[in-house]
Tab-separated table of C-alpha atoms in Angstrom:
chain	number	residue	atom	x	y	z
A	1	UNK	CA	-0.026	-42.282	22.715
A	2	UNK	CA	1.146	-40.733	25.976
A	3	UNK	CA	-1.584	-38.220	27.312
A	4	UNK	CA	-0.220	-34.569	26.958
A	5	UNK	CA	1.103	-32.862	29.742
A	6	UNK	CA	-1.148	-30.221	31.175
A	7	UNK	CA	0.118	-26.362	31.275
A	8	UNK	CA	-1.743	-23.624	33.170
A	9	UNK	CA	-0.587	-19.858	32.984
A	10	UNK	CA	-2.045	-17.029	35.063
A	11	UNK	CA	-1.661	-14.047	33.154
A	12	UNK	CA	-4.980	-11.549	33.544
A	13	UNK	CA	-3.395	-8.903	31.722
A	14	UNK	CA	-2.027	-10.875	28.775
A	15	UNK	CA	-5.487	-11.093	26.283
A	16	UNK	CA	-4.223	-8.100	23.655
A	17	UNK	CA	-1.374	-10.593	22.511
A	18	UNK	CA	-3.711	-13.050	21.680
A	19	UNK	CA	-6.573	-10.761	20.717
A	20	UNK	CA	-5.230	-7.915	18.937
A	21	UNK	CA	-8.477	-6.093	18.327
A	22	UNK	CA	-8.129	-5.634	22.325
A	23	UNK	CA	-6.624	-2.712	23.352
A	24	UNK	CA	-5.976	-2.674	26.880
A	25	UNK	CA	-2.389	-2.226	28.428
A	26	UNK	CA	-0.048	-5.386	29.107
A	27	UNK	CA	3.862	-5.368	30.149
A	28	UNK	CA	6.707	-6.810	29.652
A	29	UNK	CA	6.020	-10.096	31.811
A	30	UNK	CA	2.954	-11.054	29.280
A	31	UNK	CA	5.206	-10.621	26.091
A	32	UNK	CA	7.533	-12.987	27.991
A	33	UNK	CA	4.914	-15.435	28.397
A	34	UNK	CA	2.833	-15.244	25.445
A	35	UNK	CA	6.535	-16.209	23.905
A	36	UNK	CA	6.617	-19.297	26.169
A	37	UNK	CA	2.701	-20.149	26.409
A	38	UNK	CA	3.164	-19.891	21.965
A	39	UNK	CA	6.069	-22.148	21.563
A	40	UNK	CA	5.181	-24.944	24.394
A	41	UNK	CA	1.809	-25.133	22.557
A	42	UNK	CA	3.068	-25.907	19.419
A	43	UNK	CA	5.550	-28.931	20.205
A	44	UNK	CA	3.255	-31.949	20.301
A	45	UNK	CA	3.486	-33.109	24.464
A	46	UNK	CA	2.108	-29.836	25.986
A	47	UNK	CA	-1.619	-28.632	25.864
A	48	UNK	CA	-1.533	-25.256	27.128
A	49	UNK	CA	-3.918	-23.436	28.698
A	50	UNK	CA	-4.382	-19.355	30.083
A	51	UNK	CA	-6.469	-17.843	32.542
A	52	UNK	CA	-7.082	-14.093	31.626
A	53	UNK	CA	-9.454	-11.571	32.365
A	54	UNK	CA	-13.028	-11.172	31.601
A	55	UNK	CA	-13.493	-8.720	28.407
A	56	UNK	CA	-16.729	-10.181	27.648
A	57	UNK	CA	-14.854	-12.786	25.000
A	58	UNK	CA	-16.364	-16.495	25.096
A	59	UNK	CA	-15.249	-18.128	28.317
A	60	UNK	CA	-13.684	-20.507	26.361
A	61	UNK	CA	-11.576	-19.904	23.212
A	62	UNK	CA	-8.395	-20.981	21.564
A	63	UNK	CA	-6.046	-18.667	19.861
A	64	UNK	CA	-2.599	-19.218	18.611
A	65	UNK	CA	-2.827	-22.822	19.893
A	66	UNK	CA	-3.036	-21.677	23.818
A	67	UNK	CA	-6.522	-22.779	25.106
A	68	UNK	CA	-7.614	-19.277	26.865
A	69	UNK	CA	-10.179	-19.219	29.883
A	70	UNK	CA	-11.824	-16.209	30.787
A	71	UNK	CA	-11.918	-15.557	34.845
A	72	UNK	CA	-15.380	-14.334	35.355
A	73	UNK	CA	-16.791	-13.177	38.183
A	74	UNK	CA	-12.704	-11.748	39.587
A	75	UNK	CA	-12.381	-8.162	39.378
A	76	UNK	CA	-9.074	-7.216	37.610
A	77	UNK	CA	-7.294	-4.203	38.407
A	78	UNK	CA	-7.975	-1.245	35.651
A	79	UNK	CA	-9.613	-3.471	33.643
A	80	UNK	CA	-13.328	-2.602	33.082
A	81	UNK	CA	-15.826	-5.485	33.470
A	82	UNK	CA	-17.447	-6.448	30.463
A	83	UNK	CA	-20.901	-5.001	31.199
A	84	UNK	CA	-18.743	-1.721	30.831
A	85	UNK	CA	-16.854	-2.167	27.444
A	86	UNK	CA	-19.642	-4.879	25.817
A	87	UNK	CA	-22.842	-3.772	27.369
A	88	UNK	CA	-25.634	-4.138	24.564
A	89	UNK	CA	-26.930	-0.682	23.369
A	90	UNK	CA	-30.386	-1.138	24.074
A	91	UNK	CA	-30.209	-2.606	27.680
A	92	UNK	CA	-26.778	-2.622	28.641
A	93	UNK	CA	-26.412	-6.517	28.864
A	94	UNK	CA	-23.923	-9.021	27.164
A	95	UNK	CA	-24.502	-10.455	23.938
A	96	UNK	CA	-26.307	-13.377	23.917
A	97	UNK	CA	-24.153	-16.941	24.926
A	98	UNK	CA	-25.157	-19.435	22.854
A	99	UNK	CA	-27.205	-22.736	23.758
A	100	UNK	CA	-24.286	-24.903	24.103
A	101	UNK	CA	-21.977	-22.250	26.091
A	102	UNK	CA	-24.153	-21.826	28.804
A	103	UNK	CA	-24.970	-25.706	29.357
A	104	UNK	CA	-21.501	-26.110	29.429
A	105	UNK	CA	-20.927	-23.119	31.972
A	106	UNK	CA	-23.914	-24.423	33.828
A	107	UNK	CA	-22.371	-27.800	34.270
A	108	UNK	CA	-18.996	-26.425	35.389
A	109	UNK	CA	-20.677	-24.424	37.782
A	110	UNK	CA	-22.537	-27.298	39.731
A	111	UNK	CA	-19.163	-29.403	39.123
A	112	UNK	CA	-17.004	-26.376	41.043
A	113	UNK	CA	-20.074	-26.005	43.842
A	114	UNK	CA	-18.821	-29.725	44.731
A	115	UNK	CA	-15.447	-28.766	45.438
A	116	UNK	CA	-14.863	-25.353	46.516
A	117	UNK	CA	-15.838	-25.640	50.273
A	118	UNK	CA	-12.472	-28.298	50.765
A	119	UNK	CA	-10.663	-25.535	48.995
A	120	UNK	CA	-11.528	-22.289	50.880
A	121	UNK	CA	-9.190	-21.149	53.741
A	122	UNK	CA	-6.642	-18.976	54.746
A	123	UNK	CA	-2.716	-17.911	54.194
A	124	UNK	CA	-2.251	-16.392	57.428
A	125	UNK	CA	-5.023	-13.477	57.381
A	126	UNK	CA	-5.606	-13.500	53.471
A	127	UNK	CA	-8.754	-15.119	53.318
A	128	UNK	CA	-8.865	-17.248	50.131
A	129	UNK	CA	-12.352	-17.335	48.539
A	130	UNK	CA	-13.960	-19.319	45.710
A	131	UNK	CA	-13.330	-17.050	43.057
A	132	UNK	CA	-9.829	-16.757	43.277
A	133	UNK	CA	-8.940	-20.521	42.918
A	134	UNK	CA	-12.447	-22.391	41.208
A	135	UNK	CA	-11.347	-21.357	37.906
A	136	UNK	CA	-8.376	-23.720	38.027
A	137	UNK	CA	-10.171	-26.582	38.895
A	138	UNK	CA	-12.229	-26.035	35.521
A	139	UNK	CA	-8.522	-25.951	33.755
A	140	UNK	CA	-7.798	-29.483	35.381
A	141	UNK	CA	-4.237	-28.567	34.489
A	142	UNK	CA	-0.996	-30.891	36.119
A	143	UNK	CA	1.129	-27.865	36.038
A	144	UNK	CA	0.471	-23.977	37.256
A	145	UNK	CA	3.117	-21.153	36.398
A	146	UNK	CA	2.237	-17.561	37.913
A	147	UNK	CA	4.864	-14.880	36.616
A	148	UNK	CA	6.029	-12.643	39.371
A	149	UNK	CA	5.217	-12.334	43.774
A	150	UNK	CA	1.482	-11.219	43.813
A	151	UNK	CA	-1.550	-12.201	45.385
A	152	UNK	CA	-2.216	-14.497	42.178
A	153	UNK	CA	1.228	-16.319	43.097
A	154	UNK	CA	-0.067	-17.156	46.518
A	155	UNK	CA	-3.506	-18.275	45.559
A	156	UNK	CA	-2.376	-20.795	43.015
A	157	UNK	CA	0.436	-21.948	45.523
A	158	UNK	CA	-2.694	-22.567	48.081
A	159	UNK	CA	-4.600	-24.104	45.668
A	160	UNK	CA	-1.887	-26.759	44.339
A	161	UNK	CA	-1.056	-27.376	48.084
A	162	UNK	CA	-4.738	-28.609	48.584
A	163	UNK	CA	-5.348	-30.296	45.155
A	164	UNK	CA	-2.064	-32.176	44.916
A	165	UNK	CA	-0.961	-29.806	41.588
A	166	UNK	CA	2.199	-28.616	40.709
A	167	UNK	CA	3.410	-24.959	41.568
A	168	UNK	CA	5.909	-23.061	39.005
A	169	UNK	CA	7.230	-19.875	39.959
A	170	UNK	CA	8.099	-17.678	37.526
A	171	UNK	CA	10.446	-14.693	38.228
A	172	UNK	CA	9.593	-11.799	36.720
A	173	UNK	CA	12.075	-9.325	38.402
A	174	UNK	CA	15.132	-9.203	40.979
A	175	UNK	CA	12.086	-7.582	43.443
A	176	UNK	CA	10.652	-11.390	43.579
A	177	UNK	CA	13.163	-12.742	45.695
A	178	UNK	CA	14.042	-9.725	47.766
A	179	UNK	CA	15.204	-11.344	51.388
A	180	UNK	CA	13.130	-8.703	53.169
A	181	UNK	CA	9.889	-10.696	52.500
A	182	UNK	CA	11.357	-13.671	55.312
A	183	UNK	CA	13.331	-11.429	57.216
A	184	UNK	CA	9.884	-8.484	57.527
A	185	UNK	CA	6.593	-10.477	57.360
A	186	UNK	CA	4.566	-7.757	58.715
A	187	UNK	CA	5.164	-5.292	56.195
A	188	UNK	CA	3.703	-4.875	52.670
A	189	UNK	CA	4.925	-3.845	49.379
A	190	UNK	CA	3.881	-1.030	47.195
A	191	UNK	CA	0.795	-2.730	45.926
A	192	UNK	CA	-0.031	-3.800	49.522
A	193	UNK	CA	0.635	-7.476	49.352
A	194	UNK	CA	2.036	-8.728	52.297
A	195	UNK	CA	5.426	-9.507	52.476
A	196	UNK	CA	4.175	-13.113	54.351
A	197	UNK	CA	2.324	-14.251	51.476
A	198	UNK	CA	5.452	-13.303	49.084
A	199	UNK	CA	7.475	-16.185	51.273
A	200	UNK	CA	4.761	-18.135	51.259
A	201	UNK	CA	4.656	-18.229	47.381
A	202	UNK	CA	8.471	-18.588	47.200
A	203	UNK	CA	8.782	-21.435	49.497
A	204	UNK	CA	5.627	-23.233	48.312
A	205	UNK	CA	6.662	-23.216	45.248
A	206	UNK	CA	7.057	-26.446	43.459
A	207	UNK	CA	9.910	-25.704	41.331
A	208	UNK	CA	11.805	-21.711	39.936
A	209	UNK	CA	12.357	-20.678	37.051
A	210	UNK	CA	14.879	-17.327	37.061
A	211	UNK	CA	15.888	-14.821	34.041
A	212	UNK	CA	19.194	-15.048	35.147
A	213	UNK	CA	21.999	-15.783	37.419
A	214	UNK	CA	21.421	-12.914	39.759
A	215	UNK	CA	18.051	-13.517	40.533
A	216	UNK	CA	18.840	-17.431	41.288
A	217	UNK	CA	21.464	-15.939	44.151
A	218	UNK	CA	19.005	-14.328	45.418
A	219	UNK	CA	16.825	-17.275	45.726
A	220	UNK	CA	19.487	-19.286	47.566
A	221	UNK	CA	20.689	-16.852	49.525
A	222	UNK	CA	17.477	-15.465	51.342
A	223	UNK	CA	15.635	-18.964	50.722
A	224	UNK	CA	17.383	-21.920	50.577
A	225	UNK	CA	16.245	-22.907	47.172
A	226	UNK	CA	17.603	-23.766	43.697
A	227	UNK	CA	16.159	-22.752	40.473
A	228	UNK	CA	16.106	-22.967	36.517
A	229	UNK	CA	17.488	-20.122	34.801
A	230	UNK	CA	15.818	-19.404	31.596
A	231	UNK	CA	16.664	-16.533	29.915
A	232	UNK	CA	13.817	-14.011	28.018
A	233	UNK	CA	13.018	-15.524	24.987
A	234	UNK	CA	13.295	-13.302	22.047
A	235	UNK	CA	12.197	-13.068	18.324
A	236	UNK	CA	15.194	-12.962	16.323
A	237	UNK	CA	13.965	-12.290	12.988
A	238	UNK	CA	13.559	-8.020	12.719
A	239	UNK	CA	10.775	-6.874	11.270
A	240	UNK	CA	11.805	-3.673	11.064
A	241	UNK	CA	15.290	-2.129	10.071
A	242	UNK	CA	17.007	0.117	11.973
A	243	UNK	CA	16.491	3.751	11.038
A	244	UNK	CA	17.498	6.087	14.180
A	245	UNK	CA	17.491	8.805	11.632
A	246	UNK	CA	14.672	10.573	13.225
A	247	UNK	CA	16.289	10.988	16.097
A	248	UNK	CA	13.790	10.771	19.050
A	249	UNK	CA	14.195	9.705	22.249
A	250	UNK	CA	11.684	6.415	23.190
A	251	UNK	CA	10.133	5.857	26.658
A	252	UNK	CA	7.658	3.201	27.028
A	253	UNK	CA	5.736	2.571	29.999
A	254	UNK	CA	2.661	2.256	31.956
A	255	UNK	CA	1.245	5.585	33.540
A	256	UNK	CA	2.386	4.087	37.262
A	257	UNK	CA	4.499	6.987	39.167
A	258	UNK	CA	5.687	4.349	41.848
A	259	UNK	CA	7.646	1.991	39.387
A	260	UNK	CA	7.615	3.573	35.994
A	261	UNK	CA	7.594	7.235	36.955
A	262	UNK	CA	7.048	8.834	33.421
A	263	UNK	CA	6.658	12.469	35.495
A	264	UNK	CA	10.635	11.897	35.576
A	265	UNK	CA	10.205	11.805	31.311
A	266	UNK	CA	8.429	15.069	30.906
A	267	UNK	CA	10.468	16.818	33.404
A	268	UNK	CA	13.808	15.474	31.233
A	269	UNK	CA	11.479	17.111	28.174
A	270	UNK	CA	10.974	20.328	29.472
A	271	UNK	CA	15.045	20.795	30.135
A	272	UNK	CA	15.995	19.057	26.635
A	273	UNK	CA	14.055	21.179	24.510
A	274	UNK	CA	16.091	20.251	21.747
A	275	UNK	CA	15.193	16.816	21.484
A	276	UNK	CA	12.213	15.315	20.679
A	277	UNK	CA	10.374	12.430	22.538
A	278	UNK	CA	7.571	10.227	22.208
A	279	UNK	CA	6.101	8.247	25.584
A	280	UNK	CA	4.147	5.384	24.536
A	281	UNK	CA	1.894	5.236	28.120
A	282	UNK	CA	-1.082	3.138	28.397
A	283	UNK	CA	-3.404	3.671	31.410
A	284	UNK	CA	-3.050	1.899	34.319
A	285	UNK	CA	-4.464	4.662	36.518
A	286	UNK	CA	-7.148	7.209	35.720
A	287	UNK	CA	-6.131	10.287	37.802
A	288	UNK	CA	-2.409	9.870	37.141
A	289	UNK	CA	-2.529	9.070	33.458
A	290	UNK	CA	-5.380	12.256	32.698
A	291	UNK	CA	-2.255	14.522	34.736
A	292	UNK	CA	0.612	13.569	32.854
A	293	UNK	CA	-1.370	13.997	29.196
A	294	UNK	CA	-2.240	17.426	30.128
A	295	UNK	CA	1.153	18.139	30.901
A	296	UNK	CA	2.487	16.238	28.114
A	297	UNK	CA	0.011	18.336	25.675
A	298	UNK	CA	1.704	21.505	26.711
A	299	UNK	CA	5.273	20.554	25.741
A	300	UNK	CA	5.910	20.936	21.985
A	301	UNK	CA	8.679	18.908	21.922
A	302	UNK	CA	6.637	15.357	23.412
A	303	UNK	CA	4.427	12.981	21.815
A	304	UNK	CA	2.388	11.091	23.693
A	305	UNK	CA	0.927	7.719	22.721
A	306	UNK	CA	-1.702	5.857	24.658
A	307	UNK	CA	-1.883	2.537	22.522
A	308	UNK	CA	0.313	1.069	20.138
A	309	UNK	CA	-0.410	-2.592	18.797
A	310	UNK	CA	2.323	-5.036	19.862
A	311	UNK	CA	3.218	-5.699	16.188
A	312	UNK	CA	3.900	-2.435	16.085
A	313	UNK	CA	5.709	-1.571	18.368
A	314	UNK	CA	9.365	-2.439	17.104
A	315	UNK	CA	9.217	0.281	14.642
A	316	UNK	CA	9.110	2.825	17.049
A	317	UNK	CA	12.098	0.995	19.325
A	318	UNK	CA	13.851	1.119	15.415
A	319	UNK	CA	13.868	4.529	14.690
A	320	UNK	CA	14.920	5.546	18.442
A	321	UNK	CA	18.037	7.247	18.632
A	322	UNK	CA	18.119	6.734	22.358
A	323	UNK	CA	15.395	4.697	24.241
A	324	UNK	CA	14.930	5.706	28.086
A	325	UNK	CA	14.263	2.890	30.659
């Protein structure tokens, strides 16, 4: 039998659709690829493996059929380590590992130590250090796939180049290909990744995938590449029927002012008093998300929801008259 071909996602924010009982926020790019990562591990020639972030879960579990590693020791934007959300009551430790998880860990850690000074370096003044790039060569995967232009995109991209791995990129908007990156590659974006290291991802890159046929012009116009356009994958069967009866108007979103800008929902609610409308808003940012639920608290005609479960979610999209994106 022919071994199985190797499949590596990077998705840090993706655990909740594997772990329900995990509440913190995820987007639209993890639904896309918890759909893909799903259905690729359940035909017979893939294993398929995910590197998430630390919640204090085993470093090592399967779920759903993907093969999910945790990446401890890498601080994760807004989410809280797991001495924070797992701590033991009495001394504020992790639970115990078991005898066999932390020979195993051990081991990895002394087989990594081998390795990790030929795979240090640089992408132009982005230092790459050991824990961005060891925990892939504990995955041993053939193939990596990073959704979106981020620092992750250009680490993995390093790392492939050194290892002699295979580099997927995955777009996750039309912002991914934007020719400014080659043209400007001294500026940074709104997350302050440099606009270098977005080329550098793009043009390292092994092979494209694209959502659709704009976002593969893009691709050969301002880089000289071709792609694979694969569109979002969907579940067709509905779970819940459509009931717009109620009549409100459905925003969902992260509490981020510089993309999702859910200020621009509540000021929409304060001059349609007349309609009612419920913001599902998980945090992403402490100082911004505690601002907008004060203000959404004093507008009778807003509900504001800070969680909902993913299998959940549909209902609310249902019995939308009018959903605002």
């Amino acid at each position: 039998m022919a071994r199985k071909l190797r499949i590596c996602f990077t998705a840090p924010f993706i655990y909740p659709l594997f772990n329900p009982e995990n509440e913190t926020s995820f987007g639209g790019w993890e639904v896309r690829m918890a759909l893909i990562a799903k259905e690729l591990a359940r035909r017979e020639k893939f294993d398929v493996t995910m590197v998430v972030a630390d919640h204090g879960q085993p470093h090592i579990e399967k779920r759903a059929g993907v093969v999910l590693y945790s990446w401890e020791g890498r601080a994760i934007w807004n989410i809280p380590s797991p001495d924070e959300r797992f701590g033991d009551q009495k001394n504020g430790s992790k639970p115990a590992e078991p005898f066999s998880a932390r020979l195993r860990r051990r081991f990895n850690q002394l087989r990594l130590s081998l390795i990790r000074s030929s795979l240090t370096g640089q992408v132009g003044d982005y230092g790459i250090t050991p824990d961005m790039i060891s925990i892939y060569s504990e995955v041993d995967a053939d193939i990596y796939i990073v959704p979106g232009n981020s620092e992750f995109s250009t680490e993995v991209a390093f790392y492939c180049q050194q290892r002699g791995k295979r580099y997927v990129f995955l777009a996750g908007s039309d912002m991914d290909y934007s020719p400014e990156y080659k043209l400007h590659p001294e500026k940074q974006d709104i997350y302050g990744v440099s606009y270098f290291l977005k080329t550098y991802a793009i043009e390292s890159a092994d092979a494209h995938i694209v959502q659709n046929e704009q976002q593969a012009s893009l691709l050969k116009n301002g880089y000289d590449r071709t792609c694979t356009v694969i569109k979002n994958p969907i579940d067709l069967h509905r779970k819940f029927p459509r009931d717009a009866a109620k009549g409100i108007l459905l925003w969902v979103g992260k509490s981020d002012e510089v993309v999702k800008r859910p200020s621009l929902i509540l000021e929409l609610a304060r001059q349609l008093p007349q309609f009612k409308l419920v913001m599902i808003m998980p945090c992403v940012n402490d100082e911004i998300h505690s601002k907008l639920l004060e203000e959404a608290n004093e507008l009778s005609n807003v509900t504001l929801l800070e969680y909902v479960p993913f299998k959940q979610i549909e209902s609310y999209f249902a019995s939308a008259y009018l959903h605002l994106n």
